PDB file of C-alpha atoms in Angstrom:
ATOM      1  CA  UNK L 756      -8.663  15.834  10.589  1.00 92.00           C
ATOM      2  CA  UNK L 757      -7.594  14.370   6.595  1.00 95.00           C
ATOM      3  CA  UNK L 758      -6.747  10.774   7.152  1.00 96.00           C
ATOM      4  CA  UNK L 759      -7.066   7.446   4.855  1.00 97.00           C
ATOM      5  CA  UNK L 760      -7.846   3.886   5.178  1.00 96.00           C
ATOM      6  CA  UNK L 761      -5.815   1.725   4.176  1.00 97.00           C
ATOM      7  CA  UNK L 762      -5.838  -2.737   4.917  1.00 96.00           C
ATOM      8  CA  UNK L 763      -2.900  -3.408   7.259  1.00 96.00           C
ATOM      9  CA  UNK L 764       0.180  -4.770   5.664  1.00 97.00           C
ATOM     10  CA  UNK L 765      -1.171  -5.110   2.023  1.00 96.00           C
ATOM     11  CA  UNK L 766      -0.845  -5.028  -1.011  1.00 96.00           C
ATOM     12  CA  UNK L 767       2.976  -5.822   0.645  1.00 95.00           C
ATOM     13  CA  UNK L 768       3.984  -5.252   4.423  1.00 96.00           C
ATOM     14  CA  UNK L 769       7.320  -2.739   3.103  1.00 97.00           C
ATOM     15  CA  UNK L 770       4.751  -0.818   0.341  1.00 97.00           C
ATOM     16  CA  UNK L 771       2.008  -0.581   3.495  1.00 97.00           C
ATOM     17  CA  UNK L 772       4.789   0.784   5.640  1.00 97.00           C
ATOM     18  CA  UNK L 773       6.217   3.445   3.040  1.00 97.00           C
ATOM     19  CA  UNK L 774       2.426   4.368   2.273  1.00 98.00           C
ATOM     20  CA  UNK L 775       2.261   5.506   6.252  1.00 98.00           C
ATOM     21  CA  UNK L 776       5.292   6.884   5.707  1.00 97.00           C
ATOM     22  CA  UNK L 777       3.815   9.362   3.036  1.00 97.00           C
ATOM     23  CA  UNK L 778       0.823  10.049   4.466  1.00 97.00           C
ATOM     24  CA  UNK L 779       3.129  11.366   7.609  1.00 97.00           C
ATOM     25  CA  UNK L 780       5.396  13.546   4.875  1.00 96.00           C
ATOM     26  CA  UNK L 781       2.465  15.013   3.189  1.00 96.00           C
ATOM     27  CA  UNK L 782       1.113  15.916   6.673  1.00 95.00           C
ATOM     28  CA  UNK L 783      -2.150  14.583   6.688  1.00 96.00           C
ATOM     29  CA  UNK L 784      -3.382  13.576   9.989  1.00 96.00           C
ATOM     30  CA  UNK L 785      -4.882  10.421  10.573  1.00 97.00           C
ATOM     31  CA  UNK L 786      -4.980   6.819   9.907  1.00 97.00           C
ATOM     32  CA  UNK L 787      -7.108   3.901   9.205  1.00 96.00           C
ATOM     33  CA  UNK L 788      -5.444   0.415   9.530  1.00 97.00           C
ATOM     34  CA  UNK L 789      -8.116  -2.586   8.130  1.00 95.00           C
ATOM     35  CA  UNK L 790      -8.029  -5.745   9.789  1.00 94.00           C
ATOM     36  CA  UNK L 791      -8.565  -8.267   7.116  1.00 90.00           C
ATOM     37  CA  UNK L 792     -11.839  -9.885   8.304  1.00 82.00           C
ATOM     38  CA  UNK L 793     -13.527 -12.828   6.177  1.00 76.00           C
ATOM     39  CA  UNK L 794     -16.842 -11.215   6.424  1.00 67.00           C
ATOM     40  CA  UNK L 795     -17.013  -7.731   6.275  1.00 59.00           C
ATOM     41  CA  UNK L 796     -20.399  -6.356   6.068  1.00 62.00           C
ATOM     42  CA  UNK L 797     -19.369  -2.556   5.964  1.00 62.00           C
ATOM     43  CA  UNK L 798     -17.355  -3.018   2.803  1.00 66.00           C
ATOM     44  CA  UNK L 799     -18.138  -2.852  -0.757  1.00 73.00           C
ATOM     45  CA  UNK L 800     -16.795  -5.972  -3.595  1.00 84.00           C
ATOM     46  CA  UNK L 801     -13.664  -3.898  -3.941  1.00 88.00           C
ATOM     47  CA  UNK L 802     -12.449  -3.383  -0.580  1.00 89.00           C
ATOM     48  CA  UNK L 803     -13.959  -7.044   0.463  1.00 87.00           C
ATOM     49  CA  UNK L 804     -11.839  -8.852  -2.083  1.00 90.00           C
ATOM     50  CA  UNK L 805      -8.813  -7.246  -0.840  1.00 91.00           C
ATOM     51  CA  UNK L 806      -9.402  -8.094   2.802  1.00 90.00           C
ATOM     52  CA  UNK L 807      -9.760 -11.665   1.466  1.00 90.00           C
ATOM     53  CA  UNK L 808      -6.644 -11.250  -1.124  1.00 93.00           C
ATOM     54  CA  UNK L 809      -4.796 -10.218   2.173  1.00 94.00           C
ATOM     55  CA  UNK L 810      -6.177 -12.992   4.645  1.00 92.00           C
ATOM     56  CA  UNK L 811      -4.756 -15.002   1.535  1.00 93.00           C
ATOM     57  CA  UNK L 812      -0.922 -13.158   1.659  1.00 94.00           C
ATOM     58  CA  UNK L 813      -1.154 -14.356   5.583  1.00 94.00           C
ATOM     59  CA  UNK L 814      -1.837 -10.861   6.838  1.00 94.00           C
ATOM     60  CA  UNK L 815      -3.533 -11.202  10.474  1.00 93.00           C
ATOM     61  CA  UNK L 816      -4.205  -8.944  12.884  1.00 93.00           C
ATOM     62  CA  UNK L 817      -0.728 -10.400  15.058  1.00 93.00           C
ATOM     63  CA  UNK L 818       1.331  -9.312  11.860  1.00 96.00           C
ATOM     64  CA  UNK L 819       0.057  -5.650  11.502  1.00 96.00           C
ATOM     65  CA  UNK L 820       0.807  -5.288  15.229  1.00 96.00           C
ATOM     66  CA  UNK L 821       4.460  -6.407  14.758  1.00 96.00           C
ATOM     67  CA  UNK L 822       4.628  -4.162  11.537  1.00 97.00           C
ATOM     68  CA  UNK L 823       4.161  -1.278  14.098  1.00 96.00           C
ATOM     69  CA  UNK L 824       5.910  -2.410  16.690  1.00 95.00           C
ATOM     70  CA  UNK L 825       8.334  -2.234  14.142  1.00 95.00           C
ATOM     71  CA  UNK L 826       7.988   1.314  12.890  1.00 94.00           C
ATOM     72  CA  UNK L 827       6.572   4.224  14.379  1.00 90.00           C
ATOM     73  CA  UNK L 828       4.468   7.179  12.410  1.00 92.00           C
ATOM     74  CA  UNK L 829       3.725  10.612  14.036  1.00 91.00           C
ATOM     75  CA  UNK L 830       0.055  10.097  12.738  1.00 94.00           C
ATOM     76  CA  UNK L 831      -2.922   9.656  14.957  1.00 96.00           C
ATOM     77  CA  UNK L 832      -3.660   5.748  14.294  1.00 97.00           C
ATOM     78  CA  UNK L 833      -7.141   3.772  14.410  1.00 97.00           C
ATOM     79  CA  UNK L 834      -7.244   0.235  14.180  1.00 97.00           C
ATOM     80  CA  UNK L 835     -10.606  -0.144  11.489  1.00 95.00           C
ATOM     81  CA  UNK L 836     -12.175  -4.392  12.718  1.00 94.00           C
ATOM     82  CA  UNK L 837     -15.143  -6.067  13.498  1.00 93.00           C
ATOM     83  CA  UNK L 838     -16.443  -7.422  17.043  1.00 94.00           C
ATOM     84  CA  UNK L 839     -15.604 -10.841  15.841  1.00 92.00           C
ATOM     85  CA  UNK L 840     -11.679  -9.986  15.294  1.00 93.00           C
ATOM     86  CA  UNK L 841     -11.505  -8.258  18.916  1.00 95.00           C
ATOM     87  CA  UNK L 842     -12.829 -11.253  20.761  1.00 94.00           C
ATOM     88  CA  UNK L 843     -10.578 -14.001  19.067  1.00 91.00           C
ATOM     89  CA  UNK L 844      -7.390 -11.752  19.904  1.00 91.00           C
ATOM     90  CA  UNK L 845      -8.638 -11.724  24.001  1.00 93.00           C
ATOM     91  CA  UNK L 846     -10.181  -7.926  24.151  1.00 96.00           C
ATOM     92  CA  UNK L 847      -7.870  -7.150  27.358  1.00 97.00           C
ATOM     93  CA  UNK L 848      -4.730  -8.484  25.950  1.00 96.00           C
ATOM     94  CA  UNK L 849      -5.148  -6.401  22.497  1.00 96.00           C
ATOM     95  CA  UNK L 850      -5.915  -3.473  24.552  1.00 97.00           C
ATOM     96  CA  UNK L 851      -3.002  -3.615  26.576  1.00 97.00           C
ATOM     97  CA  UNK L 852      -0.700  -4.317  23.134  1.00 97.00           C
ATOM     98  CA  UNK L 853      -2.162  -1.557  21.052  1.00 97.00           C
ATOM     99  CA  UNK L 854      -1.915   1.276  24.121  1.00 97.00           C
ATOM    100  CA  UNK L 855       1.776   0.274  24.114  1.00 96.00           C
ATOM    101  CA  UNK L 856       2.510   0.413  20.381  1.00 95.00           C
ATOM    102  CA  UNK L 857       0.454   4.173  20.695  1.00 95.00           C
ATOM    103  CA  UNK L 858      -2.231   3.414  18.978  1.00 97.00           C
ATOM    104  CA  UNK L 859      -5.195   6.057  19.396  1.00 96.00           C
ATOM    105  CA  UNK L 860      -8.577   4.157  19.831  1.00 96.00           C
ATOM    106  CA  UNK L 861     -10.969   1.503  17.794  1.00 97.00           C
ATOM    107  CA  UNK L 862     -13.039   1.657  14.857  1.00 96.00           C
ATOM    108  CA  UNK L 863     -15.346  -1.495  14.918  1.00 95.00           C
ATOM    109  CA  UNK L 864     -17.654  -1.498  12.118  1.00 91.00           C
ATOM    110  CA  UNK L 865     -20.140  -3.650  13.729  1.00 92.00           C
ATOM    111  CA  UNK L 866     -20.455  -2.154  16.999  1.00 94.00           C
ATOM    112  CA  UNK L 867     -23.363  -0.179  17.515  1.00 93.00           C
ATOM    113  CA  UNK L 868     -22.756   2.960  19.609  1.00 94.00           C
ATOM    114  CA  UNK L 869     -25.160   1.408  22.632  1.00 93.00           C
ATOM    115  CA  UNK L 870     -22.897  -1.557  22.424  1.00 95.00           C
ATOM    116  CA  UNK L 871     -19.723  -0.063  23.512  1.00 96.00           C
ATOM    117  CA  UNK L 872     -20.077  -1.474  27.221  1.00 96.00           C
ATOM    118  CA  UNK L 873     -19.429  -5.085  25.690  1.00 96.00           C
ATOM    119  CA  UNK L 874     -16.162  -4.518  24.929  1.00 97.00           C
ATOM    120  CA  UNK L 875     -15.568  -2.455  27.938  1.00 96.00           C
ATOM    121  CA  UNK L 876     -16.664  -4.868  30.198  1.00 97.00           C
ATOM    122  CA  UNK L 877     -14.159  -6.916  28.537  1.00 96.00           C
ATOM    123  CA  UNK L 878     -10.900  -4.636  29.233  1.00 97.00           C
ATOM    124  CA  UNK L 879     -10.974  -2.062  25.981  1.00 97.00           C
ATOM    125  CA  UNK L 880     -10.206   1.055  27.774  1.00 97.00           C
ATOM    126  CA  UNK L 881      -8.935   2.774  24.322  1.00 97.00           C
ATOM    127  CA  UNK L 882     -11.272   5.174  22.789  1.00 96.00           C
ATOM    128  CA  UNK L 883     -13.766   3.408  20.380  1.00 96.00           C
ATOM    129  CA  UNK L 884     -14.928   5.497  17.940  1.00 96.00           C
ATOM    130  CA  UNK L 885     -18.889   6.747  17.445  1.00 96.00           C
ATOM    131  CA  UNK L 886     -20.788   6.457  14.038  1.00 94.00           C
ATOM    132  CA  UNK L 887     -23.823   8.290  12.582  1.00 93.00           C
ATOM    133  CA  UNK L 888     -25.318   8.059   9.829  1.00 89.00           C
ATOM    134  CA  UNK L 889     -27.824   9.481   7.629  1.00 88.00           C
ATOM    135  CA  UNK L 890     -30.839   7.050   9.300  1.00 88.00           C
ATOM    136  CA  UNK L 891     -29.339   8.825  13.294  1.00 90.00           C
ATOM    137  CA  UNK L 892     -32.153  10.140  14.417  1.00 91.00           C
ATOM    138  CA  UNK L 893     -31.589  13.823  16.200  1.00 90.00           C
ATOM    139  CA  UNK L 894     -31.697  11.794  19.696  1.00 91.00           C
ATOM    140  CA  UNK L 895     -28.695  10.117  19.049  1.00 92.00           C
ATOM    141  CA  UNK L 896     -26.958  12.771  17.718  1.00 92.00           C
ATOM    142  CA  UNK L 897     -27.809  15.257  20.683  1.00 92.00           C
ATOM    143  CA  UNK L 898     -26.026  12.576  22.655  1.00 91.00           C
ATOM    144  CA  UNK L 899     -23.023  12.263  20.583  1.00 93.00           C
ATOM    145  CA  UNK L 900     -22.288  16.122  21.316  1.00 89.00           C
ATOM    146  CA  UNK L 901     -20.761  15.121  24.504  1.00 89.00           C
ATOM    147  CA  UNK L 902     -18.499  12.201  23.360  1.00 90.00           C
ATOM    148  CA  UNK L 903     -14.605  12.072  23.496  1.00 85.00           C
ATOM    149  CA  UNK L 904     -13.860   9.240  21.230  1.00 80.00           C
ATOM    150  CA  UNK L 905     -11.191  10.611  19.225  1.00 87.00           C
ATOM    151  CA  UNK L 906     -13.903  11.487  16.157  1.00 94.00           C
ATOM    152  CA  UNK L 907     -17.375  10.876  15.594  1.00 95.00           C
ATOM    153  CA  UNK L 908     -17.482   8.519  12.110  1.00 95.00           C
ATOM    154  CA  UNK L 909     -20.110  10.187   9.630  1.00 93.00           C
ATOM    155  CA  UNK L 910     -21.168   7.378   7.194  1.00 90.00           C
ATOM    156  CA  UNK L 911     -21.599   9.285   4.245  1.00 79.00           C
ATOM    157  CA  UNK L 912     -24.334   6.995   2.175  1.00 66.00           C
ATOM    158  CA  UNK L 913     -26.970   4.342   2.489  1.00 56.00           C
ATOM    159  CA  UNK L 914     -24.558   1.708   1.593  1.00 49.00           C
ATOM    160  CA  UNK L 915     -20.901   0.261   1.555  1.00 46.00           C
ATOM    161  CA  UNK L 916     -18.154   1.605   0.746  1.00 48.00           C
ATOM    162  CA  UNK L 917     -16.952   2.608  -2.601  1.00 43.00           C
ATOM    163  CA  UNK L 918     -20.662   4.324  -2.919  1.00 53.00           C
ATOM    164  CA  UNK L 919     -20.705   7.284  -4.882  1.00 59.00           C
ATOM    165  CA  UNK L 920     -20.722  10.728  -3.015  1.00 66.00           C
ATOM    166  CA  UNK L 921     -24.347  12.114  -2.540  1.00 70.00           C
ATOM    167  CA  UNK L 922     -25.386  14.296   0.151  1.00 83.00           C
ATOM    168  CA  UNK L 923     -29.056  14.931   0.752  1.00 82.00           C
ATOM    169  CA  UNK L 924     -30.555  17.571   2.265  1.00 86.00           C
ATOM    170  CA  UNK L 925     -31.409  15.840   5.729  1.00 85.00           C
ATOM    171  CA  UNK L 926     -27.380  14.571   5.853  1.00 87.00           C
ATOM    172  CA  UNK L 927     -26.117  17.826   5.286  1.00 89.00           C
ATOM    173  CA  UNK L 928     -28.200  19.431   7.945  1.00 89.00           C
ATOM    174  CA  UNK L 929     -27.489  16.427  10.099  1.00 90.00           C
ATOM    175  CA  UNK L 930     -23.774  17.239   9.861  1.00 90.00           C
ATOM    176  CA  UNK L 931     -23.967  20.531  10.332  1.00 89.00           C
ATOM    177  CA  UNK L 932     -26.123  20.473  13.223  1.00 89.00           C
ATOM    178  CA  UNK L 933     -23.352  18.214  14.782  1.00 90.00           C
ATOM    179  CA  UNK L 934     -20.221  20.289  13.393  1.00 86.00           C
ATOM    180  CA  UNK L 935     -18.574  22.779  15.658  1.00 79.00           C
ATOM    181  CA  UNK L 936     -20.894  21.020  18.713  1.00 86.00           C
ATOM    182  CA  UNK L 937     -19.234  18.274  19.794  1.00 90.00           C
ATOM    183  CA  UNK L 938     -16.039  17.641  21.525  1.00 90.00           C
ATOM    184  CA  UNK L 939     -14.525  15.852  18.730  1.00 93.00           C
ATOM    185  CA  UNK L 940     -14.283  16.489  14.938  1.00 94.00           C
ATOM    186  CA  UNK L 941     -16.755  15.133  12.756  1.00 95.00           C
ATOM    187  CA  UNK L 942     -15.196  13.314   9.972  1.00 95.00           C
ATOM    188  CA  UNK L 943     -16.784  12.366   6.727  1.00 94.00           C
ATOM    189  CA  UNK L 944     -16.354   8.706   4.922  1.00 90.00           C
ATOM    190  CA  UNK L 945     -17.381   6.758   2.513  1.00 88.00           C
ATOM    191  CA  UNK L 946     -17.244   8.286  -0.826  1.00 87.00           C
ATOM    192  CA  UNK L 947     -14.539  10.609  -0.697  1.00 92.00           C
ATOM    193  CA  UNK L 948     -12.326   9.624  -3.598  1.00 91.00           C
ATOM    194  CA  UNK L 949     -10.563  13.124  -4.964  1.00 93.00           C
ATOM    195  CA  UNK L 950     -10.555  16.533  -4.679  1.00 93.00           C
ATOM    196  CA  UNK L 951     -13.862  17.478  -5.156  1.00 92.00           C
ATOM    197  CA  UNK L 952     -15.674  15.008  -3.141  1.00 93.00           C
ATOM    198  CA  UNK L 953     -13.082  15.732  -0.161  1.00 93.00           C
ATOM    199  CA  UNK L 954     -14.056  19.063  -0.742  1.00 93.00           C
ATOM    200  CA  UNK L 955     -17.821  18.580  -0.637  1.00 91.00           C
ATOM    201  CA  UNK L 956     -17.071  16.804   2.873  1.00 92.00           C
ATOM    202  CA  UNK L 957     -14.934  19.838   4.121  1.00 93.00           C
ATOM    203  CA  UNK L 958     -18.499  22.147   3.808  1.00 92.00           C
ATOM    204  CA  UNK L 959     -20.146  19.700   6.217  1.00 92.00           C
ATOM    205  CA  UNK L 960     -17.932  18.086   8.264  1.00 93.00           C
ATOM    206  CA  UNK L 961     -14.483  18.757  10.068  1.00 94.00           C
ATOM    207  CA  UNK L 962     -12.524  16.217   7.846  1.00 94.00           C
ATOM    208  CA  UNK L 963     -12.707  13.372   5.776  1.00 95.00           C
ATOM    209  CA  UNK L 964     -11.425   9.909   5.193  1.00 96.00           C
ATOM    210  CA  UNK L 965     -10.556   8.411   2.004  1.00 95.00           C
ATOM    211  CA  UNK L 966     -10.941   4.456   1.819  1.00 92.00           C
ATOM    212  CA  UNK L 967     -11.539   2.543  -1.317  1.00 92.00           C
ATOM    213  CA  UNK L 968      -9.545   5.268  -3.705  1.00 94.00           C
ATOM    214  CA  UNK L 969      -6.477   5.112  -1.025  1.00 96.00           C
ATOM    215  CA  UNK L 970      -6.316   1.044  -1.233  1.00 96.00           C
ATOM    216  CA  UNK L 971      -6.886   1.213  -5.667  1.00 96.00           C
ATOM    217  CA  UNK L 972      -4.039   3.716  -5.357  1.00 97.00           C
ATOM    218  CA  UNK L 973      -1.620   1.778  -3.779  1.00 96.00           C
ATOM    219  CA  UNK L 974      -2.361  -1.213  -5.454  1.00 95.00           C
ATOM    220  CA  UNK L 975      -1.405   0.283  -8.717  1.00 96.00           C
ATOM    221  CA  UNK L 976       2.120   1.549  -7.087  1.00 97.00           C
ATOM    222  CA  UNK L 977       3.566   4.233  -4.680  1.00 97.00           C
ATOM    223  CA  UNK L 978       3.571   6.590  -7.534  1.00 97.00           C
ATOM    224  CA  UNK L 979      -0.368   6.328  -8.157  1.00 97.00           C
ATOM    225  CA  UNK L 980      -0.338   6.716  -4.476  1.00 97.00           C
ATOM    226  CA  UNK L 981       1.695   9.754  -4.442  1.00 97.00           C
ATOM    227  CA  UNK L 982      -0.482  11.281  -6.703  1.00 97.00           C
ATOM    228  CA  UNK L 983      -3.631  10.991  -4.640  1.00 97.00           C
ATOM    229  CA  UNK L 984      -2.299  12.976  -1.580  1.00 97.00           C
ATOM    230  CA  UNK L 985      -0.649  15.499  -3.562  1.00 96.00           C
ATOM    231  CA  UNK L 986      -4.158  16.097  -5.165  1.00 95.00           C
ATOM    232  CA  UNK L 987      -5.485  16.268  -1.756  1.00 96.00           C
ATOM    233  CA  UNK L 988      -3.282  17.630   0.878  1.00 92.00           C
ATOM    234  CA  UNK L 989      -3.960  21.552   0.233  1.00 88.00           C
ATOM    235  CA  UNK L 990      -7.754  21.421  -0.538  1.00 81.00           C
ATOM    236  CA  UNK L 991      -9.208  24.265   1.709  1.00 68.00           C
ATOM    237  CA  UNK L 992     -12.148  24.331   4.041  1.00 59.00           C
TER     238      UNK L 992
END
C-alpha cells in the first residue's frame, strides 16, 4: 500500500479534491485526510502551521465530510485526527457518517493502541488503525501480528513529522520481524519525501506514506504535485 497525507480541504477545497483525484489516476492506493486540529502533537512546525492556516480558511472536520459526500475516489480513505476532534463531533454520530460516505477506518494520533476500547465503547465500530514505533517493545509487536485494522502505522523516527529518514538497526529488524506476519500491511511514515527514501521504506515495510512533502507539493501548485507522484508511482520493491 503507496498512499499520502494530505490536510482535508486545503490549501483550497477544489485543489484538495483534484489532488485525490490524481492520486486515484496515478494509481496509488491509499489516503490520508488531516483534520485540522489546534494542537497537534504528532506534527512537525510545517505541517502544524498548515493545520492552523486551514482552521483559519474555515476548514472543519463537518466541511471535509461534505467535500466527500460530494465526490467519491476509488482510493482506500483514512480519516488522520486526534481523540479531542472525535469526541466534539459525538463518536457514534461520526461513525455512522463516515461508514456511509465509505470511508475505511481511523487514524488518531493520540490514541494509544491499549486505548482503542474508549472510543469503542463510544460507538466507533470502523477500523482504527495500530502504531509502532521504534521504542515498541517485541511484546507489543507479537500482539499486533494478529490485528485487522486496515494497516499497522510504522512511525519511522523519534520525532514529528518532517524528520529526516534514518533507520537504525533495531527499526529495521523491528519491521522486518513484523513484515509478511501480520494480517495487514505494514506501512512506513514519517520521512518519506522522494524516491529514495520511499524506496528505503519498500526494503522494510509493505508501503509507505508520504506526509509533509505531499502537503509542500500542493501548496506550490498541482503541477509541483504532479511531479511528486510521477517520481514515485513506479519505484519497485
Amino acid at each position: 500500500m503507496r498512499g499520502f497525507y494530505l490536510i482535508g480541504n486545503y490549501p483550497d477545497r477544489e485543489t484538495f479534491v483534484r489532488a485525490l483525484g490524481m492520486i486515484e489516476d496515478y494509481g496509488f492506493d491509499f489516503v490520508e485526510v488531516g483534520v485540522p486540529f489546534s494542537d497537534p502533537v504528532a506534527d512537525g512546525p510545517f505541517l502544524a502551521k498548515r493545520a492552523q492556516m486551514a482552521i483559519e480558511r474555515g476548514v472543519t472536520f463537518r466541511s471535509i465530510i461534505e467535500t466527500f459526500k460530494e465526490h467519491r475516489f476509488n482510493l482506500k480513505t483514512y480519516v488522520m485526527t486526534y481523540s479531542n476532534i472525535v469526541l466534539a463531533n459525538d463518536p457514534a454520530w461520526l461513525n455512522e457518517v463516515l461508514s456511509e460516505i465509505g470511508f475505511d477506518g481511523l487514524i488518531i494520533a493520540d490514541l494509544p493502541n491499549r486505548m482503542h476500547w474508549f472510543f469503542r465503547n463510544r460507538g466507533i465500530t470502523l477500523p482504527i488503525v495500530h502504531f509502532a514505533t521504534p521504542e515498541s517493545r517485541y511484546e507489543e509487536l507479537e500482539r499486533l501480528k494478529s490485528v485487522d485494522s486496515g494497516f499497522i502505522y510504522y512511525v519511522s523516527v523519534r520525532g514529528i513529522t518532517g524528520a529526516r529518514l534514518e533507520l537504525d538497526g533495531e527499526t529495521k529488524e523491528k519491521l522486518l520481524y513484523l513484515k509478511g506476519k501480520t494480517r495487514v500491511p505494514v506501512i512506513l511514515g514519517f520521512g518519506i519525501k522522494d524516491r529514495i527514501t520511499a524506496g528505503v521504506a519498500l526494503e522494510y515495510a509493505d508501503g509507505f506514506v508520504v506526509g509533509t512533502e505531499a502537503v509542500r507539493r500542493l501548496e506550490e501548485g498541482l503541477d509541483s504535485f504532479r511531479e511528486l507522484l510521477k517520481e514515485l508511482v513506479d519505484i519497485k520493491k
